[in-house]
Amino acid sequence: MSEPTEPITPLSTQLIHHDYQPPDGFGSMQVGVYKASTVIFPNVAALRARDWRSRAGYTYGLHGTPTTFTLEERIATLEGGTYCSLAPSGLGAIATVNIALLKPGDELLLPDNVYGPSREMARSLLASWGITHKLYDPMDLRAYEAAFSERTKLVWIEAPGSITMEFPDLRALVRVARERGVLVAFDNTWGGGIALRPFDLGDGLAVDLCMQALTKYPSGGGDVLMGSVVTRERALNEKLLMAHMRLGTGVGANDAELVLRSLPSLELRYRAQDRTARRVAAWLRQHPVVKHVLHPALPGAPGHEHWAAHCSDAAGLFSIIVDPALPAARIDAFCDGLRRFKLGYSWAGPVSLAVPYDLKALRNAPRHDGHLVRFSIGLEAADDLIADLDQALRLLR
Ligand SMILES: *Cc1c(COP(=O)(O)O)cnc(C)c1O
């Protein structure tokens, strides 16, 4: 019997520190799902030399992996910008921008039809840090100009605005801010990177930052939460990266992979949902109980001419206003009567959704009187959706 020449590595260690290395040269279009909190350095010198900000290498899972770096590059391309940082939700991306760029004493301008939770952030958190905000009517340029002061440091713009869907004069809003040296952040969630080019608005005008809820079109599944901020300016990107690092808002590799998997079909899905939404919106427009259809691509919709100046596409998203004389309970019965349309927030997934909103609670100065229902069109057949609306609308009469 011979003595073993080397000590046998215990199984528990072998299963962790295993010798096998898969062969190099694996080819696939899809990037791997790289997961890490810890990133392994070859030696102390490498550990000390690494700079997380340069993005030339890897330092810690929070600061990026091949999976998240790849997604960032693709989203920067989608938006027509240079640098991208990811956040764990669209609202998280909005928070990153606000925290990166504002300090006590600064003022922020938000459109009256801004994404609701963004306004709530300004009202509560930002206010408690001494950062004030003003709401501007995006359809009233004079009032918008008058809202600027020495303290104004950032303007958020949405086109169209959430839920009531007014499409502002985008170039004019951006021009006024730029003339005053105020940064412009654009929420491009509706445009999805397809309908609008926020970094190239014509007349040499561009926004400074373009944010998107990747939760919506880029994911397209109704099953991921993620946000992005894109800029063309290195100095702005540095500020965003510092805020991101200090807040610790990373995204998971599996979620990043889901968005990467959905990006190739983004344009097809956007156009398909647009087509169906316009058919459904046109059908609703001729329905006797529907007073208004708020869809920026429909002639007569608020800001339709501004939509037409920038876009030929539109998101599959619109709202209807029904007769204010109808009791609210009937609107609820209509929504409950929908079968294909499900009741739920968010949009741009495969399933069509409906949400009733109280106009008076939503706006400082509502442009319409009546009950509002917002629809998000999914990927179902248009005729099927119309038939569903037809049967549910009978409950309103
Ligand atoms: C949904 C949405 C957001 C926020 O996205 P989440 O990922 O749900 O936080 C921001 N802006 C707009 C316009 C949105 O529709």
mmCIF file of C-alpha atoms in Angstrom, residues 20 36 59 62 100 120 135 144-145 148 192 289 333 355 362:
data_model
loop_
_atom_site.group_PDB
_atom_site.id
_atom_site.type_symbol
_atom_site.label_atom_id
_atom_site.label_comp_id
_atom_site.label_asym_id
_atom_site.label_seq_id
_atom_site.Cartn_x
_atom_site.Cartn_y
_atom_site.Cartn_z
ATOM 1 C CA TYR A 20 -12.906 22.523 -14.717
ATOM 2 C CA ALA A 36 -21.899 38.587 -8.801
ATOM 3 C CA THR A 59 -14.938 45.763 -9.266
ATOM 4 C CA LEU A 62 -23.270 46.687 -7.924
ATOM 5 C CA ALA A 100 -27.560 63.499 -8.635
ATOM 6 C CA GLU A 120 -45.095 62.649 -5.014
ATOM 7 C CA LEU A 135 -45.834 72.467 -11.453
ATOM 8 C CA TYR A 144 -43.972 77.875 -18.202
ATOM 9 C CA GLU A 145 -41.519 80.704 -18.867
ATOM 10 C CA PHE A 148 -38.354 79.879 -14.043
ATOM 11 C CA GLY A 192 -39.911 53.835 -25.940
ATOM 12 C CA VAL A 289 -71.131 57.523 -24.457
ATOM 13 C CA ALA A 333 -69.237 48.553 -13.476
ATOM 14 C CA VAL A 355 -57.557 51.873 -15.082
ATOM 15 C CA LEU A 362 -55.217 64.114 -10.856
#
